[in-house]
Coordinates of N, CA and C in Angstrom, one line a residue:
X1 N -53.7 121.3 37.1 CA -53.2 121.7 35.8 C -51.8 121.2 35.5
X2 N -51.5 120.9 34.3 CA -50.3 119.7 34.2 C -49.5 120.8 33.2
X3 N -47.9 121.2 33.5 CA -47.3 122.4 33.3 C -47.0 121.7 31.7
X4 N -46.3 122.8 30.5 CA -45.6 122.6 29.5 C -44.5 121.6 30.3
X5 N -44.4 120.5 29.2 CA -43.0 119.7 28.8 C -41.8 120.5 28.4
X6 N -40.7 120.5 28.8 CA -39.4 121.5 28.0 C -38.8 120.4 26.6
X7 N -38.3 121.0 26.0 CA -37.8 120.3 24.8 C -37.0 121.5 24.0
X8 N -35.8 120.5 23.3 CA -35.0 121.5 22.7 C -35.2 121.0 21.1
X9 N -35.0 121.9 20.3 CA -34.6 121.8 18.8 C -33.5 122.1 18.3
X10 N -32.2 121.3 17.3 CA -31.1 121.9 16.5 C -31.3 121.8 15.3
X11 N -30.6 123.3 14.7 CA -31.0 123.2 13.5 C -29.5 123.3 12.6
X12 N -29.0 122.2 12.4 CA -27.3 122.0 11.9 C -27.0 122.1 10.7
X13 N -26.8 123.3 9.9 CA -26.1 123.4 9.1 C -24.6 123.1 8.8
X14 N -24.5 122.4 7.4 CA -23.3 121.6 7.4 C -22.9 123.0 6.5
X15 N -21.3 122.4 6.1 CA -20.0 123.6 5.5 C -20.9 123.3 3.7
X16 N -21.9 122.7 3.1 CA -22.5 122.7 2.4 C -23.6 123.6 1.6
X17 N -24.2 124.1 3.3 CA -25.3 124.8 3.3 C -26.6 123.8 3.6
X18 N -26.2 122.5 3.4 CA -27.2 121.8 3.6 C -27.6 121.7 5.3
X19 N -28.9 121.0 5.2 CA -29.1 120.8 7.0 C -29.4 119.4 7.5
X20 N -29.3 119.6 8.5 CA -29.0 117.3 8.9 C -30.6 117.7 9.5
X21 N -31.1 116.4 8.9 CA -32.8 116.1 9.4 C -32.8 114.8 9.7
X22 N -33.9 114.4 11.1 CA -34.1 113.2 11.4 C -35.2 112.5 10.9
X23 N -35.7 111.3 9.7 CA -36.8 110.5 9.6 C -37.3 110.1 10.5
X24 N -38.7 110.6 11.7 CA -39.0 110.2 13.2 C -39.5 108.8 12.5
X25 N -39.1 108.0 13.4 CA -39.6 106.5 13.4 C -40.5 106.0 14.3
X26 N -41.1 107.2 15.0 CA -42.1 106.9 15.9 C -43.4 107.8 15.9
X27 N -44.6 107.3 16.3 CA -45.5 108.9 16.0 C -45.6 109.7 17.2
X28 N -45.9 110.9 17.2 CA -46.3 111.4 16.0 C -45.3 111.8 15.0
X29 N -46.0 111.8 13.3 CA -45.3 112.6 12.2 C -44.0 111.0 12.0
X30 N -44.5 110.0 12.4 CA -44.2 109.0 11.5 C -43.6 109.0 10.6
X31 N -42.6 108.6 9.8 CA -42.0 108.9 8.6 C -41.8 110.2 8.2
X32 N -42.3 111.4 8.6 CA -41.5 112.5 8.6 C -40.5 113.3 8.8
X33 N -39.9 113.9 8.5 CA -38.4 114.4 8.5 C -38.5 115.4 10.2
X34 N -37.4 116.0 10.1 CA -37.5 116.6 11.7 C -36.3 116.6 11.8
X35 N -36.4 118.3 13.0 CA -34.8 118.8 13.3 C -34.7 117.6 14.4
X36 N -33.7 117.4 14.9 CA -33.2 116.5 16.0 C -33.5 117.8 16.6
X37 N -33.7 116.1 18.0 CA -34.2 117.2 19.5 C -34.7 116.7 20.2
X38 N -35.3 116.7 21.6 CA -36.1 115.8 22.0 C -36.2 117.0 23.5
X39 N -36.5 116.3 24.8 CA -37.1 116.1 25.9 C -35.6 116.6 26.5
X40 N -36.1 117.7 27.8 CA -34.6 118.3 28.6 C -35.2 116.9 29.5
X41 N -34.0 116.4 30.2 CA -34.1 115.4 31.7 C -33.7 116.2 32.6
X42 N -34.8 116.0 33.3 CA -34.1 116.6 35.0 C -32.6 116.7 35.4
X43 N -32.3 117.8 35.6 CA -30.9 118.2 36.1 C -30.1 118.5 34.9
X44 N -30.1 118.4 33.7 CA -30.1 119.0 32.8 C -29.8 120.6 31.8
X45 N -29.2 121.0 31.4 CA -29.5 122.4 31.1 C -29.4 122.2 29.6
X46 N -30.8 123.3 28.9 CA -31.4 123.0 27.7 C -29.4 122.8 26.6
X47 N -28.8 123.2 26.7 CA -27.3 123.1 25.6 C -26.9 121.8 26.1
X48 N -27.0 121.0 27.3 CA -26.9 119.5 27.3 C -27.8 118.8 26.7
X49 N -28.9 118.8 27.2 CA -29.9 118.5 26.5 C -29.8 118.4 25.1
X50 N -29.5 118.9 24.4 CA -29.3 119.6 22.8 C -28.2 118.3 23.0
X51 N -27.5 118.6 23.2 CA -26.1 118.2 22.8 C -26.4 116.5 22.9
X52 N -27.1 116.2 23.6 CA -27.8 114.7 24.4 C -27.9 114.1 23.1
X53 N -29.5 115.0 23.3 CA -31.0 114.1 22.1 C -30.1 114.6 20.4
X54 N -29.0 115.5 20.0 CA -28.3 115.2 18.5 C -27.9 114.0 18.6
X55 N -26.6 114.2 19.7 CA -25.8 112.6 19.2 C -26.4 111.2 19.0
X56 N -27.6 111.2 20.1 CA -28.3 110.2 20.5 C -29.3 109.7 18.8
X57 N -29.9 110.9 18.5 CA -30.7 110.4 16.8 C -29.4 110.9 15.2
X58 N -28.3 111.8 15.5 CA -27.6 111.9 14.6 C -26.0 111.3 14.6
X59 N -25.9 110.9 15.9 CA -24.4 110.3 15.6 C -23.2 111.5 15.6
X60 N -24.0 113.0 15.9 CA -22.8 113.9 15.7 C -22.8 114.5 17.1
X61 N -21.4 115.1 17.1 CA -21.2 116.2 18.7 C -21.6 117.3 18.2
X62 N -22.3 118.1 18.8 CA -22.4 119.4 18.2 C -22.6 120.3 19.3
X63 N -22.0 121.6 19.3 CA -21.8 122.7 20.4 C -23.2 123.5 19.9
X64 N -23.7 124.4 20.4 CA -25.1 124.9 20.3 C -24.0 126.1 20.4
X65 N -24.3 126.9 19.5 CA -23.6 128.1 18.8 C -24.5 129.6 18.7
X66 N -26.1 129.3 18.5 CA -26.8 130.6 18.4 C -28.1 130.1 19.1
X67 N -28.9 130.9 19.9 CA -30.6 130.7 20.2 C -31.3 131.5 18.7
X68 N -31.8 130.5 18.8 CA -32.7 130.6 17.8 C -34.2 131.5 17.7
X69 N -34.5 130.5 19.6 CA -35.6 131.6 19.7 C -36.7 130.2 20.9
X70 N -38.1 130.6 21.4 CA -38.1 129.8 21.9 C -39.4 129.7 21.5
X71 N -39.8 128.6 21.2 CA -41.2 128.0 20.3 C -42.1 127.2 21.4
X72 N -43.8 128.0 21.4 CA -44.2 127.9 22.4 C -46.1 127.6 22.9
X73 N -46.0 127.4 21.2 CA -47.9 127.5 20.9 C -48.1 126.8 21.4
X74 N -49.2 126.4 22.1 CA -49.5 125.5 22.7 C -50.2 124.2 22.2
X75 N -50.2 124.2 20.8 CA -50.8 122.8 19.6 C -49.2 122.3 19.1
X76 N -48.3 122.9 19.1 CA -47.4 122.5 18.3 C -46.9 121.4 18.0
X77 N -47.1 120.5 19.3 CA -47.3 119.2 19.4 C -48.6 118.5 19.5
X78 N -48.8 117.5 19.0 CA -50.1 116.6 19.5 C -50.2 116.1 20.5
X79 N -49.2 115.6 21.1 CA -49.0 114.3 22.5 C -49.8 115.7 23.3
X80 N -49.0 117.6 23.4 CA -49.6 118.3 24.0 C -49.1 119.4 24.7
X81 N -49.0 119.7 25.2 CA -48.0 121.6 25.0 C -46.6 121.5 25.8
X82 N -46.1 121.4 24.5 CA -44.7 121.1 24.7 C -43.6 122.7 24.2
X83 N -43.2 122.9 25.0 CA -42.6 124.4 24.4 C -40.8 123.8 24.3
X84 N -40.5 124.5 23.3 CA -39.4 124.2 22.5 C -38.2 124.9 22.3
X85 N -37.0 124.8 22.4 CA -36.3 126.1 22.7 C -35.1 125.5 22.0
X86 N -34.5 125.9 20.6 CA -34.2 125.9 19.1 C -32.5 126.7 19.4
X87 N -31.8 126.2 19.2 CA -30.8 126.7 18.6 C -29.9 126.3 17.5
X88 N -28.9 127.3 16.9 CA -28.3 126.7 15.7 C -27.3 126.1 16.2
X89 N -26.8 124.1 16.2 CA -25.8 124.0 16.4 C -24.7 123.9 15.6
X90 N -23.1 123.6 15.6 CA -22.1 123.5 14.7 C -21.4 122.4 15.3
X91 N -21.7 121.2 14.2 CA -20.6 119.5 14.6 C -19.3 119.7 14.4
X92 N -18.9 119.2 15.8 CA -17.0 119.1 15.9 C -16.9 118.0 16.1
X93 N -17.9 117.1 15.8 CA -17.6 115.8 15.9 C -18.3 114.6 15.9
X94 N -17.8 113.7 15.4 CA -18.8 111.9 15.6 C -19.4 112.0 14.0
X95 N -20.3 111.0 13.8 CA -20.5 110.7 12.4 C -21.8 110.2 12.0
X96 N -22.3 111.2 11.0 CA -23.7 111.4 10.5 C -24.2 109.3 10.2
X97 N -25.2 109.6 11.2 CA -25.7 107.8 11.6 C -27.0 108.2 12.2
X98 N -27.8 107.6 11.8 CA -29.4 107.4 12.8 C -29.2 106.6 13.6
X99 N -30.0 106.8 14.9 CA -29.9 106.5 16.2 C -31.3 106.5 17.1
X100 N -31.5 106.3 18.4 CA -32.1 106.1 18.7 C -33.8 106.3 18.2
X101 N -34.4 106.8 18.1 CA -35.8 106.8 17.7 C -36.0 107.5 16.0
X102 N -34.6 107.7 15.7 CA -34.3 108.5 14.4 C -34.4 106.7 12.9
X103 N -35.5 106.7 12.2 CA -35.3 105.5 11.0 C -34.2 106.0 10.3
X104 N -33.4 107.3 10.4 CA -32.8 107.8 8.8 C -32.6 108.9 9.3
X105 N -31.2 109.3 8.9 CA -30.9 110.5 8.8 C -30.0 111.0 7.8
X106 N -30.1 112.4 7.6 CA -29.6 112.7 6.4 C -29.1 114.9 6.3
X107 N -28.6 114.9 5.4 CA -28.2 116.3 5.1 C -29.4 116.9 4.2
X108 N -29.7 117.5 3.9 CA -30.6 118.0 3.0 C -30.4 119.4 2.2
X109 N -30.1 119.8 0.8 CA -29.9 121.2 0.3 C -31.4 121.4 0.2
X110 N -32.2 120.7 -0.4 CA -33.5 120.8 -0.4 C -34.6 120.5 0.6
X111 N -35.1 121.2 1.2 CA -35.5 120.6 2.5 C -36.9 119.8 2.0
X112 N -37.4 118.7 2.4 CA -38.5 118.0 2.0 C -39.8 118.6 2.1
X113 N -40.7 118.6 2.2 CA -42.1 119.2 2.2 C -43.0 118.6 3.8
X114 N -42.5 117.9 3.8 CA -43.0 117.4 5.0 C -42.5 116.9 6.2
X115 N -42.5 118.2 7.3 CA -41.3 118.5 8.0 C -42.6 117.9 9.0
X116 N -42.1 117.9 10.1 CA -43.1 117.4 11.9 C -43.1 118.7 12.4
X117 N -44.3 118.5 13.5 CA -44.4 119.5 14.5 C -44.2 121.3 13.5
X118 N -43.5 122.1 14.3 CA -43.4 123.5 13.3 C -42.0 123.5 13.0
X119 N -41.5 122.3 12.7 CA -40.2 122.7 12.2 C -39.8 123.7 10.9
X120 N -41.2 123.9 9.8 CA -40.4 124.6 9.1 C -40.6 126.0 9.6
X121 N -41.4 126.4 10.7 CA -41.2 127.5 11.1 C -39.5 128.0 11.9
X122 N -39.6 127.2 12.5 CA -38.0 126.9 13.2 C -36.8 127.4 12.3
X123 N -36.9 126.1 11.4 CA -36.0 125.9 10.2 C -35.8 127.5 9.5
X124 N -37.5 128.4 9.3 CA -36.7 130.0 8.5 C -36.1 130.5 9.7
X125 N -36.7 130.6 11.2 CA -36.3 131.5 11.5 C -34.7 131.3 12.1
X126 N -34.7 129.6 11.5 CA -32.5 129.8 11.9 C -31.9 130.8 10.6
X127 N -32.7 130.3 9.7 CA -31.7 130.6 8.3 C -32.0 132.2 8.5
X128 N -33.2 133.5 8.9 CA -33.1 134.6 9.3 C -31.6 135.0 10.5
X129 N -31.7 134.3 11.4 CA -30.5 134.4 12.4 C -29.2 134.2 11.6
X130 N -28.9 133.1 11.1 CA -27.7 132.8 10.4 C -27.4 134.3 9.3
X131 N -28.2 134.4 8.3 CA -28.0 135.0 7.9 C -28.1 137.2 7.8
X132 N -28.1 137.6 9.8 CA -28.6 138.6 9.7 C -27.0 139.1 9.9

């Protein structure tokens, strides 16, 4: 039996209100929007990680500021049960740019309708945290 994949989620709200989302340029969810995030690497700890796979598809530094929570269904990905572990981060640095596997990135006040994987589940339950 072949264990869950670890992977992290950020969900970056800018001094706007708006949130930075990645256009995935690869599938799954092709041309769909998405929190930055990706895969922990060995030796690693999930706030490096985070800190890694942002700069790497957004071009920004960002400190991981709140847990979010840790996302864990076992469909939530297609490739195959990849559990997810989300926090809210806050950029102190570097400059909103797509990057590695990211076509496009962007701020959003209005979030698109067609988010990847369970990100809009993610996405309420940052804005519940942020705002408790």
């Amino acid at each position: 039996m072949n264990s869950p994949l670890l992977a992290v989620d950020a969900v970056i709200f800018l001094e706007d209100g708006s949130v930075v989302l990645v256009r995935r340029g690869n599938p799954p969810f092709q041309g769909w929007w998405a929190l930055p995030g990706g895969g922990c690497e060995v030796g690693e700890t999930v706030e490096q990680a985070l800190q890694r796979e942002v700069e790497e598809e957004t071009g920004l530094i960002v400190e991981p500021v709140q847990l979010i929570g840790i996302f864990s269904e076992p469909d939530r990905d297609p490739r195959g049960h990849v559990v997810s572990i989300a926090f809210i981060a806050k950029p102190t640095g570097g400059q909103l740019r797509a990057g590695s596997d990211a076509a496009n990135v962007q701020a959003f006040l209005q979030v698109p309708q067609k988010l990847a994987f369970d990100h809009k589940r993610i996405l309420s339950a940052a804005r519940e945290v942020r705002d408790k």
